[in-house]
């Protein structure tokens, strides 16, 4: 058992941290409040090779794994720059296309995903079905050699920044007549695809959208993989990286909040000569939050290591646990930091309350804490399915 990063991972972590500090949380907040995107940071991260660390070298990536991408997500978040599209584009879309796409799809999309010149977002969630792919109402049907997609999607991140969206639909299996999942790479400017921005109470440079697909016509090669049989494994291929990188982003955000609060409480003096951090009522909650974040980090890198070793079933269990732990720890860390800073914690200047909405969302998406507990109860504890 080895808890040390490789020398290359150490270098990656330090380099990403340096890039994140170059921009910082004030950059992140200013972009979010002005309705802009973190374009400069994204392109520099791509140019330096950080966005493509998990993409094979033959397609312009770094040849690493999800462990490396989790490091990128965590370190950027730890500098106050939690980039949601790192989860959506390199973690989900790139993994699905690399593992289950055709060679033509890999050649077409992976180099751009690696250098940041292309973004592909992900659309599974629907207004009625949530992310339950068994009940998705978005359907794809054949029309000659083409496909026609019809349906609705909700809470789809970054559609306005992306050239393509990876849409999860259902299509009829000719052999059984039953609907089965299939994934399609859809241009965001395709006729029949319309988007409507959702107003969210989260301070983020990434926007959320409702998508309407009305007989969106796609060529045969828009289908991910060589056949419809690729749909289900392709879908599952993206779920573990999603959970692991979301968790890493949460852990990084928790670290950032604790660091901000610790710097403040170590120097703030209001009762004589002692800092407020010398009082256990202030120090112990921060210490408790730091413990929870560190425990989450251990599970994150266990899950990432299992995933990179090809142990998908074990990675699924650990990835869900990591996402649960990091979601709880990040929310605790940010709330504790706000409380420790008092009134200063509610200001934009001190840069912690600006993350309250994001960490609260981390307990809901991409899978809620309650559904993770259902998963653990069923698959780890052997309990009957409750839903």
XYZ file of C-alpha atoms in Angstrom, residues 35-220:
186
model
C -21.535 36.501 -16.944
C -18.254 35.566 -18.604
C -16.371 32.291 -18.770
C -12.929 31.325 -17.469
C -11.656 31.201 -21.041
C -8.122 32.407 -20.357
C -7.547 29.847 -17.601
C -9.069 27.050 -19.679
C -6.918 27.747 -22.724
C -3.738 28.091 -20.682
C -4.480 24.827 -18.896
C -5.022 23.213 -22.285
C -1.832 24.659 -23.748
C 0.137 23.342 -20.786
C -1.369 19.871 -21.210
C -3.422 19.748 -18.005
C -6.821 19.235 -19.653
C -5.676 16.157 -21.541
C -3.698 14.319 -18.877
C -6.081 11.329 -19.085
C -6.167 11.189 -22.903
C -3.807 8.804 -24.761
C -0.646 10.318 -26.203
C -1.551 9.250 -29.736
C -4.439 11.736 -29.593
C -2.430 14.573 -28.104
C -2.966 13.814 -24.422
C -0.665 13.046 -21.531
C -1.306 9.312 -21.461
C -2.235 9.288 -17.774
C -5.391 8.280 -15.986
C -8.275 9.597 -13.957
C -5.929 9.908 -10.976
C -4.016 12.577 -12.886
C -7.172 14.407 -13.918
C -8.442 14.274 -10.325
C -5.214 16.007 -9.275
C -5.877 18.763 -11.816
C -9.468 19.194 -10.620
C -8.478 19.256 -6.964
C -5.536 21.644 -7.267
C -7.400 24.197 -9.372
C -10.276 24.089 -6.885
C -7.817 24.443 -4.008
C -6.752 27.800 -5.476
C -10.362 28.955 -5.691
C -10.966 27.970 -9.326
C -13.271 24.921 -9.365
C -13.874 24.380 -13.076
C -17.002 22.289 -13.594
C -16.273 21.655 -17.271
C -13.163 19.686 -16.288
C -15.622 17.064 -15.095
C -17.897 17.304 -18.115
C -15.462 17.502 -21.025
C -12.164 15.699 -20.196
C -13.555 13.321 -17.557
C -16.908 12.251 -19.025
C -16.841 12.986 -22.749
C -13.185 12.179 -23.408
C -13.369 8.940 -21.419
C -16.507 7.764 -23.218
C -15.158 8.589 -26.663
C -11.751 7.076 -25.934
C -13.110 3.844 -24.483
C -16.173 3.280 -26.655
C -16.070 5.638 -29.631
C -15.002 4.664 -33.117
C -11.472 5.380 -34.283
C -12.839 8.181 -36.453
C -14.542 9.721 -33.421
C -11.352 9.488 -31.376
C -9.297 11.140 -34.103
C -11.888 13.849 -34.616
C -12.558 14.858 -30.998
C -9.817 13.755 -28.607
C -7.030 16.102 -29.793
C -9.280 19.126 -29.313
C -10.439 17.900 -25.918
C -6.798 17.428 -24.944
C -5.614 20.923 -25.846
C -8.795 22.696 -24.770
C -9.778 23.921 -28.222
C -12.897 21.746 -28.105
C -15.444 21.193 -25.355
C -18.068 18.472 -25.339
C -20.747 18.660 -22.660
C -22.975 15.881 -21.390
C -26.774 15.589 -21.411
C -28.477 12.808 -19.485
C -30.766 14.498 -16.917
C -34.405 15.078 -17.850
C -37.225 17.049 -16.201
C -39.290 13.946 -15.388
C -36.769 11.092 -15.231
C -33.839 12.834 -13.568
C -30.752 10.794 -14.452
C -32.566 7.434 -14.380
C -31.628 6.202 -17.848
C -34.283 3.452 -17.644
C -36.980 6.125 -17.823
C -35.497 8.659 -20.212
C -38.027 10.016 -22.680
C -35.450 11.313 -25.181
C -35.628 8.858 -28.051
C -33.638 8.272 -31.202
C -35.181 6.654 -34.229
C -33.837 5.651 -37.595
C -34.719 7.645 -40.711
C -32.884 5.967 -43.546
C -29.190 6.150 -42.697
C -29.759 9.087 -40.331
C -30.952 9.369 -36.750
C -33.687 11.673 -35.456
C -33.515 12.737 -31.790
C -36.484 14.108 -29.873
C -36.746 14.956 -26.180
C -35.792 17.353 -23.403
C -32.793 17.652 -21.095
C -32.300 19.818 -18.018
C -29.372 21.095 -15.914
C -26.943 20.690 -18.804
C -23.719 22.540 -18.022
C -21.783 24.724 -20.425
C -23.806 24.269 -23.601
C -23.026 27.861 -24.583
C -19.287 27.100 -24.428
C -19.282 23.795 -26.277
C -19.253 22.748 -29.896
C -20.929 19.420 -29.177
C -23.150 17.819 -26.573
C -23.058 14.118 -25.785
C -26.747 13.205 -25.571
C -28.017 10.081 -23.834
C -31.140 8.807 -25.580
C -32.999 5.537 -25.915
C -33.547 3.658 -29.137
C -35.310 0.474 -30.063
C -33.362 -2.767 -30.089
C -34.431 -4.452 -33.326
C -33.907 -7.926 -31.863
C -36.060 -7.435 -28.754
C -38.187 -4.382 -29.491
C -37.119 -2.903 -26.158
C -35.592 0.528 -25.695
C -31.917 0.601 -24.793
C -29.575 3.547 -24.111
C -27.508 5.047 -26.895
C -25.172 8.050 -26.938
C -24.937 10.606 -29.732
C -22.432 13.380 -30.409
C -24.655 16.315 -31.350
C -23.413 19.697 -32.652
C -24.759 22.439 -30.402
C -25.813 24.408 -33.499
C -27.751 21.496 -35.021
C -31.157 22.431 -36.494
C -33.895 21.419 -34.080
C -31.719 21.805 -30.980
C -32.695 24.764 -28.831
C -31.355 25.826 -25.452
C -32.830 27.939 -22.693
C -30.611 29.254 -19.911
C -31.719 28.441 -16.375
C -31.483 31.045 -13.625
C -29.445 29.459 -10.840
C -28.593 30.708 -7.353
C -25.025 29.477 -7.712
C -22.071 31.743 -8.366
C -20.404 30.000 -11.285
C -18.899 30.943 -14.649
C -20.571 27.860 -16.138
C -24.218 28.210 -17.090
C -26.992 25.622 -16.857
C -29.475 24.965 -19.648
C -32.722 23.310 -20.572
C -32.376 21.625 -23.981
C -35.156 20.920 -26.460
C -34.516 18.384 -29.216
C -37.136 18.396 -31.957
C -36.305 15.810 -34.626
C -32.621 16.727 -34.571
C -31.206 14.994 -37.629
C -27.825 13.327 -37.224
C -25.687 11.247 -39.559
C -25.064 7.602 -38.747
